[in-house]
Amino acid sequence: MRVHGLTRFHTGDVPEGRRLAAWEEHNERSLVGLRADPIGHGRFEGAEVNLTLPRLQLARVTGSPHVVGRDAARIATSPADGVVVYFALAGHGRFEHRDGSADVGPGQALVCDADQPFRRAFADGLTELVLKAPRDVLRESAGRRGLAHPLVLGCDGAGSPHGNALVRTVAAALRGSAEWDTLEAAVLDLLPAVLGGRPSDAGHLAAAHAFIAAQLADPALSAGRIAGAVGISERQLSRLFARSGESVPQAVLAARLDAARGFLRDPAHVRTSLAEIARRHGFRSPAHFSRSYRARFGTTPSAERRVPSA
């Protein structure tokens, strides 16, 4: 069925004897044509959310233990004509290709040319995000049409802000939580970084925001640290934020306050003290937290906690 432009598929909606075949057919239509085989004697279960944008295809995939592959025959009958990025969220996978093999786990991304033979095995199942970019789009955004060799990259946490920003953007698109045209443009701004190229200014700005989000708890977070993580000068970073209408310190403070507001409104944290919430979000004192919160939202943290979430 289609919900808000997203296509959803689940093997539970298919007769058991047809599940693997239906999984293969769905992926050939919506992403990349693959042969799928179960591991062990358990029945295969898989779910997929797909989003086709004007220039990109995105997916969130969950599956029980199985193996997938693309051999020369399948590539000939079902060419992908592009590069695929797999962002591992849960489960470890073994990736085998003509030049070797690699293990890929949560917090990593696998980038490969989908028209080169490969095999992927998931002994414990998987959850991953997938980004497929056609060759003409790669040429426009990254100045290349493919990859000579597969890449395995970090894409989680403060050590890889561009990759982290890309994961966040793909996930947001698949949640339907923002304008898809805007999100597609953001993905294209960040894509060169995972292909070994130089991101655009917009890509650097997105990476800076991702680094800030990953480091909110550190009260010593500074423009110099953010710039160093993104790989640009502090002056260039300040220019990028100024173009977006705020300074770097303003962006850091806004991110801390927005995150703290979400924390306060979550019933799971009702017993967490305001002092602890302030500390977790990088404020040096509860008083500074309270003053800043009132200035941004027109209310105090304690009053916010009593307001039921919408």
Coordinates of C-alpha atoms in Angstrom, one line a residue:
M1 CA 0.0 0.0 0.0
R2 CA 1.0 3.7 -0.4
V3 CA 1.0 6.0 2.6
H4 CA 2.0 9.7 2.1
G5 CA 4.1 8.8 -0.9
L6 CA 5.9 5.9 0.9
T7 CA 5.7 2.4 -0.4
R8 CA 5.5 -0.3 2.3
F9 CA 6.1 -4.0 1.8
H10 CA 6.0 -6.9 4.3
T11 CA 6.5 -10.6 3.6
G12 CA 3.8 -11.3 6.2
D13 CA 1.3 -10.0 3.6
V14 CA 2.4 -12.8 1.2
P15 CA 1.7 -16.5 1.3
E16 CA 4.6 -18.3 3.0
G17 CA 5.7 -20.2 0.0
R18 CA 6.0 -17.0 -2.0
R19 CA 7.9 -14.8 0.5
L20 CA 11.4 -15.0 -0.9
A21 CA 10.2 -14.6 -4.5
A22 CA 8.0 -11.7 -3.6
W23 CA 10.9 -10.1 -1.7
E24 CA 13.1 -10.4 -4.8
E25 CA 10.4 -9.0 -7.0
H26 CA 9.7 -6.0 -4.7
N27 CA 13.4 -5.1 -4.5
E28 CA 13.8 -5.4 -8.3
R29 CA 10.9 -2.9 -8.8
S30 CA 11.8 -0.5 -5.9
L31 CA 15.6 -0.6 -5.4
V32 CA 18.0 -3.2 -6.7
G33 CA 17.4 -6.6 -8.2
L34 CA 18.8 -9.4 -5.9
R35 CA 18.7 -13.1 -5.4
A36 CA 17.7 -13.9 -1.8
D37 CA 18.3 -17.1 0.1
P38 CA 17.5 -17.8 3.8
I39 CA 20.1 -18.9 6.3
G40 CA 19.2 -22.0 8.3
H41 CA 15.7 -23.6 8.4
G42 CA 13.7 -20.7 9.8
R43 CA 11.2 -18.9 7.6
F44 CA 12.2 -15.7 6.0
E45 CA 10.6 -12.4 7.2
G46 CA 11.4 -9.0 5.7
A47 CA 9.9 -5.5 5.7
E48 CA 10.8 -2.5 3.6
V49 CA 9.8 1.1 3.4
N50 CA 10.7 2.7 0.0
L51 CA 10.7 6.3 -1.2
T52 CA 11.3 7.2 -4.8
L53 CA 12.4 10.8 -5.3
P54 CA 13.0 12.6 -8.6
R55 CA 16.7 11.7 -8.6
L56 CA 17.2 9.2 -5.8
Q57 CA 15.7 6.1 -4.3
L58 CA 15.7 5.5 -0.5
A59 CA 14.7 2.6 1.7
R60 CA 14.6 1.2 5.2
V61 CA 15.1 -2.5 5.2
T62 CA 14.6 -5.1 8.0
G63 CA 15.1 -8.8 7.5
S64 CA 15.7 -12.1 9.3
P65 CA 18.9 -14.0 8.6
H66 CA 19.5 -14.4 4.9
V67 CA 21.9 -14.0 2.0
V68 CA 21.5 -11.7 -1.0
G69 CA 23.6 -11.3 -4.1
R70 CA 24.0 -10.0 -7.6
D71 CA 25.8 -12.1 -10.1
A72 CA 26.7 -11.3 -13.7
A73 CA 23.5 -12.9 -15.1
R74 CA 21.2 -10.8 -12.8
I75 CA 23.2 -7.6 -13.5
A76 CA 22.7 -8.2 -17.2
T77 CA 18.9 -8.7 -16.9
S78 CA 18.3 -6.1 -14.1
P79 CA 21.0 -3.4 -14.4
A80 CA 21.0 -0.9 -11.5
D81 CA 22.9 1.8 -13.4
G82 CA 24.2 3.4 -10.2
V83 CA 25.8 3.3 -6.8
V84 CA 24.2 2.0 -3.6
V85 CA 25.0 3.1 -0.1
Y86 CA 24.0 0.7 2.7
F87 CA 23.9 2.3 6.2
A88 CA 23.9 -0.5 8.9
L89 CA 21.7 0.2 11.9
A90 CA 21.5 -3.3 13.4
G91 CA 23.0 -6.6 12.7
H92 CA 26.4 -7.4 11.2
G93 CA 26.9 -8.3 7.5
R94 CA 29.6 -10.0 5.5
F95 CA 30.2 -8.3 2.1
E96 CA 32.0 -10.3 -0.6
H97 CA 33.1 -8.8 -3.9
R98 CA 35.6 -9.7 -6.7
D99 CA 38.5 -8.0 -4.9
G100 CA 37.9 -9.3 -1.4
S101 CA 35.5 -9.1 1.5
A102 CA 34.6 -6.8 4.4
D103 CA 32.5 -6.9 7.6
V104 CA 30.0 -4.1 8.1
G105 CA 28.3 -3.4 11.3
P106 CA 26.1 -0.7 13.0
G107 CA 27.6 2.8 12.6
Q108 CA 29.2 1.9 9.2
A109 CA 28.2 2.5 5.6
L110 CA 29.0 0.2 2.6
V111 CA 29.3 2.0 -0.7
C112 CA 29.4 -0.1 -3.9
D113 CA 28.7 -0.1 -7.6
A114 CA 25.5 -2.0 -7.9
D115 CA 26.5 -3.3 -11.3
Q116 CA 29.5 -5.2 -10.0
P117 CA 28.9 -8.7 -8.7
F118 CA 28.6 -9.0 -4.9
R119 CA 27.2 -11.1 -2.1
R120 CA 26.0 -10.0 1.3
A121 CA 25.2 -12.4 4.2
F122 CA 23.4 -11.5 7.4
A123 CA 23.7 -14.3 9.9
D124 CA 21.7 -12.5 12.6
G125 CA 19.4 -10.5 10.3
L126 CA 19.6 -6.8 9.6
T127 CA 18.2 -3.3 9.8
E128 CA 19.6 -0.8 7.4
L129 CA 19.0 2.4 5.4
V130 CA 19.7 2.3 1.7
L131 CA 20.4 5.1 -0.8
K132 CA 20.6 4.4 -4.5
A133 CA 22.0 7.1 -6.8
P134 CA 21.9 6.8 -10.6
R135 CA 25.2 7.4 -12.5
D136 CA 24.0 10.7 -14.1
V137 CA 23.1 12.0 -10.6
L138 CA 26.6 11.0 -9.4
R139 CA 28.2 12.8 -12.2
E140 CA 26.3 16.0 -11.4
S141 CA 26.8 15.9 -7.6
A142 CA 30.1 14.2 -7.2
G143 CA 31.8 14.4 -10.6
R144 CA 32.0 10.7 -11.1
R145 CA 29.8 7.9 -12.5
G146 CA 30.8 5.0 -10.3
L147 CA 33.3 3.4 -7.9
A148 CA 36.4 1.5 -8.8
H149 CA 36.3 -0.4 -5.5
P150 CA 33.7 -0.7 -2.7
L151 CA 34.1 1.5 0.4
V152 CA 33.4 0.9 4.0
L153 CA 33.1 4.1 6.0
G154 CA 32.2 5.3 9.5
C155 CA 28.9 7.2 9.6
D156 CA 28.0 7.4 13.3
G157 CA 28.9 9.9 16.0
A158 CA 31.2 12.9 16.1
G159 CA 34.0 11.2 14.1
S160 CA 32.1 11.3 10.8
P161 CA 29.9 14.3 10.7
H162 CA 29.2 14.2 7.0
G163 CA 28.2 10.5 7.1
N164 CA 26.2 11.1 10.3
A165 CA 24.3 14.0 8.6
L166 CA 23.6 11.8 5.6
V167 CA 22.2 9.0 7.8
R168 CA 20.0 11.5 9.6
T169 CA 18.7 13.0 6.4
V170 CA 17.9 9.7 4.8
A171 CA 16.1 8.6 8.0
A172 CA 14.1 11.8 8.1
A173 CA 13.0 11.4 4.5
L174 CA 11.8 7.9 5.1
R175 CA 9.8 9.1 8.2
G176 CA 8.1 11.7 5.9
S177 CA 9.0 14.3 8.5
A178 CA 10.0 17.1 6.1
E179 CA 9.7 18.3 2.5
W180 CA 11.2 15.6 0.3
D181 CA 12.5 18.0 -2.3
T182 CA 14.5 19.8 0.5
L183 CA 15.8 16.5 1.9
E184 CA 16.8 15.2 -1.5
A185 CA 18.8 18.4 -2.1
A186 CA 20.5 17.8 1.3
V187 CA 21.4 14.2 0.4
L188 CA 22.9 15.4 -2.8
D189 CA 24.9 18.0 -1.0
L190 CA 26.4 15.3 1.4
L191 CA 26.8 12.5 -1.1
P192 CA 30.3 13.6 -2.4
A193 CA 31.7 13.1 1.1
V194 CA 30.9 9.4 1.2
L195 CA 32.3 9.0 -2.3
G196 CA 35.7 10.6 -1.3
G197 CA 34.9 14.0 -2.9
R198 CA 34.4 17.5 -1.5
P199 CA 31.0 18.4 -0.2
S200 CA 29.3 21.6 -1.1
D201 CA 29.0 24.5 1.5
A202 CA 25.5 23.2 2.2
G203 CA 26.9 19.7 2.9
H204 CA 29.5 21.2 5.3
L205 CA 26.7 23.1 7.1
A206 CA 24.6 19.9 7.5
A207 CA 27.7 18.1 8.8
A208 CA 28.3 20.9 11.3
H209 CA 24.8 20.6 12.6
A210 CA 25.2 16.8 12.9
F211 CA 28.4 17.2 14.9
I212 CA 26.7 19.7 17.2
A213 CA 23.8 17.2 17.8
A214 CA 26.4 14.5 18.6
Q215 CA 28.3 16.7 21.1
L216 CA 25.5 18.6 22.8
A217 CA 26.5 17.3 26.3
D218 CA 30.0 18.9 26.1
P219 CA 29.9 22.4 27.6
A220 CA 33.3 23.1 26.0
L221 CA 31.9 22.6 22.4
S222 CA 33.3 25.4 20.4
A223 CA 33.4 26.7 16.8
G224 CA 37.0 25.6 16.5
R225 CA 36.1 22.0 17.4
I226 CA 33.2 22.0 15.0
A227 CA 35.3 23.4 12.2
G228 CA 38.0 20.9 12.8
A229 CA 35.6 17.9 12.7
V230 CA 34.0 19.1 9.5
G231 CA 37.4 19.8 7.9
I232 CA 37.1 23.6 7.2
S233 CA 38.5 26.7 8.9
E234 CA 36.7 28.4 11.7
R235 CA 36.3 31.5 9.6
Q236 CA 34.6 29.5 6.8
L237 CA 32.4 27.8 9.4
S238 CA 31.3 31.2 10.7
R239 CA 30.5 32.4 7.2
L240 CA 28.4 29.3 6.5
F241 CA 26.3 29.9 9.6
A242 CA 26.0 33.6 9.0
R243 CA 24.5 32.9 5.6
S244 CA 21.9 30.8 7.3
G245 CA 21.0 33.6 9.7
E246 CA 22.7 32.7 12.9
S247 CA 26.2 32.5 14.5
V248 CA 27.8 29.3 15.6
P249 CA 27.2 29.9 19.3
Q250 CA 23.5 30.7 18.6
A251 CA 23.2 27.4 16.6
V252 CA 24.8 25.4 19.4
L253 CA 22.5 27.0 22.0
A254 CA 19.4 26.5 19.9
A255 CA 20.2 22.9 19.3
R256 CA 20.8 22.3 23.1
L257 CA 17.5 24.0 24.0
D258 CA 15.5 22.2 21.3
A259 CA 16.9 18.8 22.5
A260 CA 16.2 19.7 26.1
R261 CA 12.6 20.6 25.3
G262 CA 12.1 17.2 23.7
F263 CA 13.6 15.6 26.8
L264 CA 11.4 17.5 29.2
R265 CA 8.3 16.6 27.2
D266 CA 9.1 12.9 27.3
P267 CA 7.2 11.2 30.2
A268 CA 10.0 8.6 30.4
H269 CA 12.2 11.4 31.9
V270 CA 9.8 12.8 34.4
R271 CA 12.0 11.8 37.4
T272 CA 15.2 13.3 35.9
S273 CA 16.1 16.5 37.8
L274 CA 16.3 19.8 36.0
A275 CA 20.0 20.0 37.1
E276 CA 20.7 16.7 35.4
I277 CA 18.8 17.7 32.3
A278 CA 20.9 20.9 32.1
R279 CA 24.1 18.9 32.5
R280 CA 23.1 16.4 29.9
H281 CA 22.5 19.2 27.4
G282 CA 25.8 21.0 27.9
F283 CA 24.7 23.8 30.3
R284 CA 27.2 24.7 33.0
S285 CA 24.5 25.6 35.5
P286 CA 20.7 25.1 36.0
A287 CA 20.3 28.9 36.3
H288 CA 21.9 29.4 32.8
F289 CA 19.7 26.7 31.4
S290 CA 16.5 28.2 32.9
R291 CA 17.3 31.7 31.7
S292 CA 18.1 30.5 28.2
Y293 CA 15.1 28.3 28.1
R294 CA 12.7 31.2 29.0
A295 CA 14.4 33.5 26.5
R296 CA 13.8 31.0 23.7
F297 CA 10.4 29.5 24.6
G298 CA 8.7 32.0 26.8
T299 CA 8.4 29.6 29.7
T300 CA 10.6 27.8 32.3
P301 CA 11.8 24.2 32.1
S302 CA 9.7 23.3 35.1
A303 CA 6.5 24.7 33.6
E304 CA 7.3 23.0 30.3
R305 CA 7.4 19.6 32.1
R306 CA 3.8 20.1 33.2
V307 CA 2.5 20.9 29.7
P308 CA 1.1 17.7 28.1
S309 CA 2.7 17.0 24.7
A310 CA 0.5 17.3 21.7

